[in-house]
JSON list of C-alpha atoms in Angstrom, two decimals:
[
{"chain": "R", "resi": 1, "resn": "UNK", "atom": "CA", "xyz": [-28.68, -55.50, -18.03]},
{"chain": "R", "resi": 2, "resn": "UNK", "atom": "CA", "xyz": [-31.20, -52.87, -17.43]},
{"chain": "R", "resi": 3, "resn": "UNK", "atom": "CA", "xyz": [-31.83, -49.54, -18.40]},
{"chain": "R", "resi": 4, "resn": "UNK", "atom": "CA", "xyz": [-34.49, -47.22, -17.05]},
{"chain": "R", "resi": 5, "resn": "UNK", "atom": "CA", "xyz": [-35.27, -43.77, -17.84]},
{"chain": "R", "resi": 6, "resn": "UNK", "atom": "CA", "xyz": [-36.72, -41.32, -15.43]},
{"chain": "R", "resi": 7, "resn": "UNK", "atom": "CA", "xyz": [-38.59, -37.78, -16.32]},
{"chain": "R", "resi": 8, "resn": "UNK", "atom": "CA", "xyz": [-39.20, -35.65, -12.97]},
{"chain": "R", "resi": 9, "resn": "UNK", "atom": "CA", "xyz": [-41.01, -32.60, -12.93]},
{"chain": "R", "resi": 10, "resn": "UNK", "atom": "CA", "xyz": [-43.22, -30.58, -10.49]},
{"chain": "R", "resi": 11, "resn": "UNK", "atom": "CA", "xyz": [-43.95, -27.01, -9.79]},
{"chain": "R", "resi": 12, "resn": "UNK", "atom": "CA", "xyz": [-41.57, -26.90, -7.12]},
{"chain": "R", "resi": 13, "resn": "UNK", "atom": "CA", "xyz": [-38.65, -28.87, -8.36]},
{"chain": "R", "resi": 14, "resn": "UNK", "atom": "CA", "xyz": [-36.73, -28.10, -11.56]},
{"chain": "R", "resi": 15, "resn": "UNK", "atom": "CA", "xyz": [-37.23, -30.23, -14.72]},
{"chain": "R", "resi": 16, "resn": "UNK", "atom": "CA", "xyz": [-34.65, -33.28, -14.58]},
{"chain": "R", "resi": 17, "resn": "UNK", "atom": "CA", "xyz": [-33.72, -36.01, -16.53]},
{"chain": "R", "resi": 18, "resn": "UNK", "atom": "CA", "xyz": [-32.49, -39.54, -15.20]},
{"chain": "R", "resi": 19, "resn": "UNK", "atom": "CA", "xyz": [-30.94, -42.48, -16.64]},
{"chain": "R", "resi": 20, "resn": "UNK", "atom": "CA", "xyz": [-29.79, -45.23, -14.75]},
{"chain": "R", "resi": 21, "resn": "UNK", "atom": "CA", "xyz": [-28.10, -48.56, -16.54]},
{"chain": "R", "resi": 22, "resn": "UNK", "atom": "CA", "xyz": [-27.70, -51.80, -14.23]},
{"chain": "R", "resi": 23, "resn": "UNK", "atom": "CA", "xyz": [-27.05, -55.26, -14.24]},
{"chain": "R", "resi": 24, "resn": "UNK", "atom": "CA", "xyz": [-28.44, -57.91, -12.35]},
{"chain": "R", "resi": 25, "resn": "UNK", "atom": "CA", "xyz": [-26.51, -57.41, -9.45]},
{"chain": "R", "resi": 26, "resn": "UNK", "atom": "CA", "xyz": [-24.74, -54.11, -9.64]},
{"chain": "R", "resi": 27, "resn": "UNK", "atom": "CA", "xyz": [-25.28, -50.46, -10.80]},
{"chain": "R", "resi": 28, "resn": "UNK", "atom": "CA", "xyz": [-23.05, -49.71, -13.63]},
{"chain": "R", "resi": 29, "resn": "UNK", "atom": "CA", "xyz": [-23.98, -46.08, -14.03]},
{"chain": "R", "resi": 30, "resn": "UNK", "atom": "CA", "xyz": [-26.24, -43.25, -13.32]},
{"chain": "R", "resi": 31, "resn": "UNK", "atom": "CA", "xyz": [-26.18, -39.59, -14.93]},
{"chain": "R", "resi": 32, "resn": "UNK", "atom": "CA", "xyz": [-28.99, -36.68, -13.93]},
{"chain": "R", "resi": 33, "resn": "UNK", "atom": "CA", "xyz": [-29.28, -33.61, -16.05]},
{"chain": "R", "resi": 34, "resn": "UNK", "atom": "CA", "xyz": [-31.11, -30.99, -14.38]},
{"chain": "R", "resi": 35, "resn": "UNK", "atom": "CA", "xyz": [-31.44, -27.09, -16.27]},
{"chain": "R", "resi": 36, "resn": "UNK", "atom": "CA", "xyz": [-28.47, -27.86, -18.27]},
{"chain": "R", "resi": 37, "resn": "UNK", "atom": "CA", "xyz": [-26.16, -29.15, -15.61]},
{"chain": "R", "resi": 38, "resn": "UNK", "atom": "CA", "xyz": [-24.98, -32.72, -15.67]},
{"chain": "R", "resi": 39, "resn": "UNK", "atom": "CA", "xyz": [-25.23, -34.57, -12.11]},
{"chain": "R", "resi": 40, "resn": "UNK", "atom": "CA", "xyz": [-23.19, -37.81, -11.97]},
{"chain": "R", "resi": 41, "resn": "UNK", "atom": "CA", "xyz": [-23.12, -40.55, -9.44]},
{"chain": "R", "resi": 42, "resn": "UNK", "atom": "CA", "xyz": [-25.81, -38.48, -7.46]},
{"chain": "R", "resi": 43, "resn": "UNK", "atom": "CA", "xyz": [-23.58, -35.33, -6.58]},
{"chain": "R", "resi": 44, "resn": "UNK", "atom": "CA", "xyz": [-24.60, -32.10, -7.53]},
{"chain": "R", "resi": 45, "resn": "UNK", "atom": "CA", "xyz": [-22.31, -29.66, -9.77]},
{"chain": "R", "resi": 46, "resn": "UNK", "atom": "CA", "xyz": [-22.51, -27.23, -7.24]},
{"chain": "R", "resi": 47, "resn": "UNK", "atom": "CA", "xyz": [-20.97, -29.43, -4.46]},
{"chain": "R", "resi": 48, "resn": "UNK", "atom": "CA", "xyz": [-17.93, -30.17, -6.59]},
{"chain": "R", "resi": 49, "resn": "UNK", "atom": "CA", "xyz": [-14.56, -28.39, -7.11]},
{"chain": "R", "resi": 50, "resn": "UNK", "atom": "CA", "xyz": [-14.00, -26.41, -9.94]},
{"chain": "R", "resi": 51, "resn": "UNK", "atom": "CA", "xyz": [-11.81, -28.60, -11.58]},
{"chain": "R", "resi": 52, "resn": "UNK", "atom": "CA", "xyz": [-14.19, -31.33, -11.40]},
{"chain": "R", "resi": 53, "resn": "UNK", "atom": "CA", "xyz": [-17.35, -28.87, -12.71]},
{"chain": "R", "resi": 54, "resn": "UNK", "atom": "CA", "xyz": [-15.02, -27.96, -15.95]},
{"chain": "R", "resi": 55, "resn": "UNK", "atom": "CA", "xyz": [-16.10, -31.35, -17.34]},
{"chain": "R", "resi": 56, "resn": "UNK", "atom": "CA", "xyz": [-19.55, -30.48, -17.11]},
{"chain": "R", "resi": 57, "resn": "UNK", "atom": "CA", "xyz": [-19.40, -27.17, -18.87]},
{"chain": "R", "resi": 58, "resn": "UNK", "atom": "CA", "xyz": [-20.14, -27.16, -22.80]},
{"chain": "R", "resi": 59, "resn": "UNK", "atom": "CA", "xyz": [-17.36, -25.81, -24.97]},
{"chain": "R", "resi": 60, "resn": "UNK", "atom": "CA", "xyz": [-19.92, -23.05, -26.14]},
{"chain": "R", "resi": 61, "resn": "UNK", "atom": "CA", "xyz": [-19.55, -22.20, -21.98]},
{"chain": "R", "resi": 62, "resn": "UNK", "atom": "CA", "xyz": [-16.06, -22.40, -21.67]},
{"chain": "R", "resi": 63, "resn": "UNK", "atom": "CA", "xyz": [-15.49, -20.35, -24.78]},
{"chain": "R", "resi": 64, "resn": "UNK", "atom": "CA", "xyz": [-17.82, -17.83, -23.53]},
{"chain": "R", "resi": 65, "resn": "UNK", "atom": "CA", "xyz": [-16.41, -17.17, -20.20]},
{"chain": "R", "resi": 66, "resn": "UNK", "atom": "CA", "xyz": [-18.83, -19.38, -18.34]},
{"chain": "R", "resi": 67, "resn": "UNK", "atom": "CA", "xyz": [-15.77, -20.28, -15.96]},
{"chain": "R", "resi": 68, "resn": "UNK", "atom": "CA", "xyz": [-15.73, -16.46, -14.60]},
{"chain": "R", "resi": 69, "resn": "UNK", "atom": "CA", "xyz": [-14.79, -17.69, -10.96]},
{"chain": "R", "resi": 70, "resn": "UNK", "atom": "CA", "xyz": [-11.77, -18.99, -11.79]},
{"chain": "R", "resi": 71, "resn": "UNK", "atom": "CA", "xyz": [-10.73, -16.11, -14.12]},
{"chain": "R", "resi": 72, "resn": "UNK", "atom": "CA", "xyz": [-11.69, -13.57, -11.12]},
{"chain": "R", "resi": 73, "resn": "UNK", "atom": "CA", "xyz": [-9.48, -15.23, -8.65]},
{"chain": "R", "resi": 74, "resn": "UNK", "atom": "CA", "xyz": [-6.33, -15.10, -10.77]},
{"chain": "R", "resi": 75, "resn": "UNK", "atom": "CA", "xyz": [-6.75, -11.19, -11.44]},
{"chain": "R", "resi": 76, "resn": "UNK", "atom": "CA", "xyz": [-7.18, -10.73, -7.88]},
{"chain": "R", "resi": 77, "resn": "UNK", "atom": "CA", "xyz": [-3.69, -10.96, -6.52]},
{"chain": "R", "resi": 78, "resn": "UNK", "atom": "CA", "xyz": [-3.07, -8.11, -9.68]},
{"chain": "R", "resi": 79, "resn": "UNK", "atom": "CA", "xyz": [-5.66, -5.63, -8.36]},
{"chain": "R", "resi": 80, "resn": "UNK", "atom": "CA", "xyz": [-4.34, -5.42, -4.72]},
{"chain": "R", "resi": 81, "resn": "UNK", "atom": "CA", "xyz": [-1.54, -3.12, -5.94]},
{"chain": "R", "resi": 82, "resn": "UNK", "atom": "CA", "xyz": [-0.67, 0.25, -4.16]},
{"chain": "R", "resi": 83, "resn": "UNK", "atom": "CA", "xyz": [-1.79, 3.13, -5.08]},
{"chain": "R", "resi": 84, "resn": "UNK", "atom": "CA", "xyz": [0.47, 5.90, -5.72]},
{"chain": "R", "resi": 85, "resn": "UNK", "atom": "CA", "xyz": [-0.08, 9.45, -3.94]},
{"chain": "R", "resi": 86, "resn": "UNK", "atom": "CA", "xyz": [1.71, 11.70, -6.56]},
{"chain": "R", "resi": 87, "resn": "UNK", "atom": "CA", "xyz": [1.64, 11.93, -10.29]},
{"chain": "R", "resi": 88, "resn": "UNK", "atom": "CA", "xyz": [4.86, 11.08, -12.30]},
{"chain": "R", "resi": 89, "resn": "UNK", "atom": "CA", "xyz": [7.97, 13.18, -11.65]},
{"chain": "R", "resi": 90, "resn": "UNK", "atom": "CA", "xyz": [9.06, 15.40, -14.42]},
{"chain": "R", "resi": 91, "resn": "UNK", "atom": "CA", "xyz": [12.48, 15.96, -14.78]},
{"chain": "R", "resi": 92, "resn": "UNK", "atom": "CA", "xyz": [13.66, 18.94, -17.12]},
{"chain": "R", "resi": 93, "resn": "UNK", "atom": "CA", "xyz": [17.18, 20.12, -17.52]},
{"chain": "R", "resi": 94, "resn": "UNK", "atom": "CA", "xyz": [18.12, 17.86, -14.41]},
{"chain": "R", "resi": 95, "resn": "UNK", "atom": "CA", "xyz": [15.27, 19.66, -12.17]},
{"chain": "R", "resi": 96, "resn": "UNK", "atom": "CA", "xyz": [12.77, 17.61, -10.80]},
{"chain": "R", "resi": 97, "resn": "UNK", "atom": "CA", "xyz": [9.25, 18.73, -10.93]},
{"chain": "R", "resi": 98, "resn": "UNK", "atom": "CA", "xyz": [6.02, 17.25, -9.35]},
{"chain": "R", "resi": 99, "resn": "UNK", "atom": "CA", "xyz": [3.15, 18.49, -11.58]},
{"chain": "R", "resi": 100, "resn": "UNK", "atom": "CA", "xyz": [0.07, 20.51, -10.04]},
{"chain": "R", "resi": 101, "resn": "UNK", "atom": "CA", "xyz": [-2.18, 18.72, -13.24]},
{"chain": "R", "resi": 102, "resn": "UNK", "atom": "CA", "xyz": [-1.06, 15.94, -15.10]},
{"chain": "R", "resi": 103, "resn": "UNK", "atom": "CA", "xyz": [-3.01, 14.21, -17.66]},
{"chain": "R", "resi": 104, "resn": "UNK", "atom": "CA", "xyz": [-2.14, 12.01, -20.29]},
{"chain": "R", "resi": 105, "resn": "UNK", "atom": "CA", "xyz": [-1.13, 14.68, -23.32]},
{"chain": "R", "resi": 106, "resn": "UNK", "atom": "CA", "xyz": [-0.48, 17.49, -20.96]},
{"chain": "R", "resi": 107, "resn": "UNK", "atom": "CA", "xyz": [0.82, 18.78, -17.75]},
{"chain": "R", "resi": 108, "resn": "UNK", "atom": "CA", "xyz": [1.14, 21.68, -15.62]},
{"chain": "R", "resi": 109, "resn": "UNK", "atom": "CA", "xyz": [4.15, 22.77, -13.49]},
{"chain": "R", "resi": 110, "resn": "UNK", "atom": "CA", "xyz": [3.77, 25.54, -11.07]},
{"chain": "R", "resi": 111, "resn": "UNK", "atom": "CA", "xyz": [5.95, 27.10, -10.09]},
{"chain": "R", "resi": 112, "resn": "UNK", "atom": "CA", "xyz": [8.60, 26.88, -12.99]},
{"chain": "R", "resi": 113, "resn": "UNK", "atom": "CA", "xyz": [11.85, 28.50, -13.16]},
{"chain": "R", "resi": 114, "resn": "UNK", "atom": "CA", "xyz": [13.62, 27.09, -16.00]},
{"chain": "R", "resi": 115, "resn": "UNK", "atom": "CA", "xyz": [14.66, 28.63, -19.25]},
{"chain": "R", "resi": 116, "resn": "UNK", "atom": "CA", "xyz": [12.32, 27.41, -21.82]},
{"chain": "R", "resi": 117, "resn": "UNK", "atom": "CA", "xyz": [9.95, 30.00, -23.61]},
{"chain": "R", "resi": 118, "resn": "UNK", "atom": "CA", "xyz": [6.68, 29.89, -25.37]},
{"chain": "R", "resi": 119, "resn": "UNK", "atom": "CA", "xyz": [6.33, 26.98, -28.16]},
{"chain": "R", "resi": 120, "resn": "UNK", "atom": "CA", "xyz": [9.62, 25.90, -27.58]},
{"chain": "R", "resi": 121, "resn": "UNK", "atom": "CA", "xyz": [9.94, 21.98, -28.24]},
{"chain": "R", "resi": 122, "resn": "UNK", "atom": "CA", "xyz": [11.78, 20.25, -25.22]},
{"chain": "R", "resi": 123, "resn": "UNK", "atom": "CA", "xyz": [13.30, 16.67, -23.91]},
{"chain": "R", "resi": 124, "resn": "UNK", "atom": "CA", "xyz": [12.06, 15.79, -20.61]},
{"chain": "R", "resi": 125, "resn": "UNK", "atom": "CA", "xyz": [11.69, 12.51, -18.36]},
{"chain": "R", "resi": 126, "resn": "UNK", "atom": "CA", "xyz": [8.76, 10.99, -16.72]},
{"chain": "R", "resi": 127, "resn": "UNK", "atom": "CA", "xyz": [9.51, 8.97, -13.97]},
{"chain": "R", "resi": 128, "resn": "UNK", "atom": "CA", "xyz": [7.21, 7.08, -11.99]},
{"chain": "R", "resi": 129, "resn": "UNK", "atom": "CA", "xyz": [7.30, 3.56, -9.60]},
{"chain": "R", "resi": 130, "resn": "UNK", "atom": "CA", "xyz": [4.46, 1.31, -10.58]},
{"chain": "R", "resi": 131, "resn": "UNK", "atom": "CA", "xyz": [4.23, -2.20, -8.55]},
{"chain": "R", "resi": 132, "resn": "UNK", "atom": "CA", "xyz": [8.10, -1.84, -7.14]},
{"chain": "R", "resi": 133, "resn": "UNK", "atom": "CA", "xyz": [9.12, -1.47, -10.80]},
{"chain": "R", "resi": 134, "resn": "UNK", "atom": "CA", "xyz": [10.48, 1.66, -10.97]},
{"chain": "R", "resi": 135, "resn": "UNK", "atom": "CA", "xyz": [10.18, 3.32, -15.15]},
{"chain": "R", "resi": 136, "resn": "UNK", "atom": "CA", "xyz": [12.06, 6.39, -16.34]},
{"chain": "R", "resi": 137, "resn": "UNK", "atom": "CA", "xyz": [10.66, 7.22, -19.88]},
{"chain": "R", "resi": 138, "resn": "UNK", "atom": "CA", "xyz": [12.05, 9.71, -22.63]},
{"chain": "R", "resi": 139, "resn": "UNK", "atom": "CA", "xyz": [9.42, 12.11, -24.20]},
{"chain": "R", "resi": 140, "resn": "UNK", "atom": "CA", "xyz": [9.18, 15.21, -26.32]},
{"chain": "R", "resi": 141, "resn": "UNK", "atom": "CA", "xyz": [7.33, 18.17, -25.19]},
{"chain": "R", "resi": 142, "resn": "UNK", "atom": "CA", "xyz": [5.96, 21.27, -26.71]},
{"chain": "R", "resi": 143, "resn": "UNK", "atom": "CA", "xyz": [5.40, 24.47, -24.14]},
{"chain": "R", "resi": 144, "resn": "UNK", "atom": "CA", "xyz": [1.92, 25.33, -24.90]},
{"chain": "R", "resi": 145, "resn": "UNK", "atom": "CA", "xyz": [1.89, 28.86, -22.09]},
{"chain": "R", "resi": 146, "resn": "UNK", "atom": "CA", "xyz": [4.13, 30.39, -19.64]},
{"chain": "R", "resi": 147, "resn": "UNK", "atom": "CA", "xyz": [3.57, 32.77, -17.31]},
{"chain": "R", "resi": 148, "resn": "UNK", "atom": "CA", "xyz": [3.91, 33.61, -13.54]},
{"chain": "R", "resi": 149, "resn": "UNK", "atom": "CA", "xyz": [0.14, 32.86, -13.13]},
{"chain": "R", "resi": 150, "resn": "UNK", "atom": "CA", "xyz": [-0.53, 29.65, -14.90]},
{"chain": "R", "resi": 151, "resn": "UNK", "atom": "CA", "xyz": [3.23, 28.23, -14.83]},
{"chain": "R", "resi": 152, "resn": "UNK", "atom": "CA", "xyz": [4.37, 25.92, -17.39]},
{"chain": "R", "resi": 153, "resn": "UNK", "atom": "CA", "xyz": [1.70, 24.35, -19.56]},
{"chain": "R", "resi": 154, "resn": "UNK", "atom": "CA", "xyz": [2.65, 21.59, -21.68]},
{"chain": "R", "resi": 155, "resn": "UNK", "atom": "CA", "xyz": [1.78, 19.01, -24.31]},
{"chain": "R", "resi": 156, "resn": "UNK", "atom": "CA", "xyz": [3.68, 16.23, -24.92]},
{"chain": "R", "resi": 157, "resn": "UNK", "atom": "CA", "xyz": [3.98, 13.19, -27.72]},
{"chain": "R", "resi": 158, "resn": "UNK", "atom": "CA", "xyz": [2.75, 9.73, -26.14]},
{"chain": "R", "resi": 159, "resn": "UNK", "atom": "CA", "xyz": [6.15, 7.55, -25.59]},
{"chain": "R", "resi": 160, "resn": "UNK", "atom": "CA", "xyz": [6.77, 4.31, -26.96]},
{"chain": "R", "resi": 161, "resn": "UNK", "atom": "CA", "xyz": [3.39, 2.05, -26.58]},
{"chain": "R", "resi": 162, "resn": "UNK", "atom": "CA", "xyz": [5.06, -0.20, -24.07]},
{"chain": "R", "resi": 163, "resn": "UNK", "atom": "CA", "xyz": [5.88, 2.63, -21.43]},
{"chain": "R", "resi": 164, "resn": "UNK", "atom": "CA", "xyz": [2.61, 4.32, -22.66]},
{"chain": "R", "resi": 165, "resn": "UNK", "atom": "CA", "xyz": [0.72, 1.19, -21.16]},
{"chain": "R", "resi": 166, "resn": "UNK", "atom": "CA", "xyz": [2.93, 1.69, -18.24]},
{"chain": "R", "resi": 167, "resn": "UNK", "atom": "CA", "xyz": [2.01, 5.01, -17.83]},
{"chain": "R", "resi": 168, "resn": "UNK", "atom": "CA", "xyz": [-1.65, 3.99, -18.60]},
{"chain": "R", "resi": 169, "resn": "UNK", "atom": "CA", "xyz": [-1.44, 1.89, -15.77]},
{"chain": "R", "resi": 170, "resn": "UNK", "atom": "CA", "xyz": [0.25, 3.91, -13.24]},
{"chain": "R", "resi": 171, "resn": "UNK", "atom": "CA", "xyz": [-2.76, 6.65, -13.75]},
{"chain": "R", "resi": 172, "resn": "UNK", "atom": "CA", "xyz": [-5.43, 4.10, -13.19]},
{"chain": "R", "resi": 173, "resn": "UNK", "atom": "CA", "xyz": [-3.87, 3.35, -9.96]},
{"chain": "R", "resi": 174, "resn": "UNK", "atom": "CA", "xyz": [-3.36, 6.92, -9.26]},
{"chain": "R", "resi": 175, "resn": "UNK", "atom": "CA", "xyz": [-7.00, 7.33, -9.83]},
{"chain": "R", "resi": 176, "resn": "UNK", "atom": "CA", "xyz": [-7.74, 4.16, -7.86]},
{"chain": "R", "resi": 177, "resn": "UNK", "atom": "CA", "xyz": [-9.35, 2.20, -11.10]}
]
C-alpha cells in the first residue's frame, strides 16, 4: 500500500491539494480539495446533485446559510400568491365599505353614511381573502374625523397577533412585496 501527496498550484488554475492511496493492484481512495471544496473520485462538487454536495459542506456553512439555493427553491411557491386588488373590506353596523385609504392602524371611508360621531369608539370587522383563505377579524376603532369632505377617518387597535400577521401578509401582497 502506498500514499502519494500532490500539491498543484499555478497562476491560471486555483490551488488544489490531492492525496491518493493505492494498493499494489487497485486504487483505494482519492480526494482532491480545491478552494475549500472537496472533490471525491475525480468528480466536481458543482456537478453533483444538491443532496450530494451537502456532505461536502462544513458544519459552519450549513448553519450560516451556505446552502441558500435549496431554501430559495422551497420559498418560491409561497411567493406566487395572487395579488389582491382591493384593501380589506370594512363592515360597520352590517354595512360593507371598501376604504379609500387603508394602512395598518387607520383607514378612511368616503362617502360614509352611518350613525357614528366624532371621538366615538366602535366595533367593526375587517374581511379579506389571503391565498384562498377567507379571514374575518373583529376590531375596535375610534372615529378621528367625520365630515362630508373627509368622510370617516378612524384609527383602530391592532387585532390579535395571529390575525395581525395575516393582515400584514395581506398588505404586503396588496403592495406587491
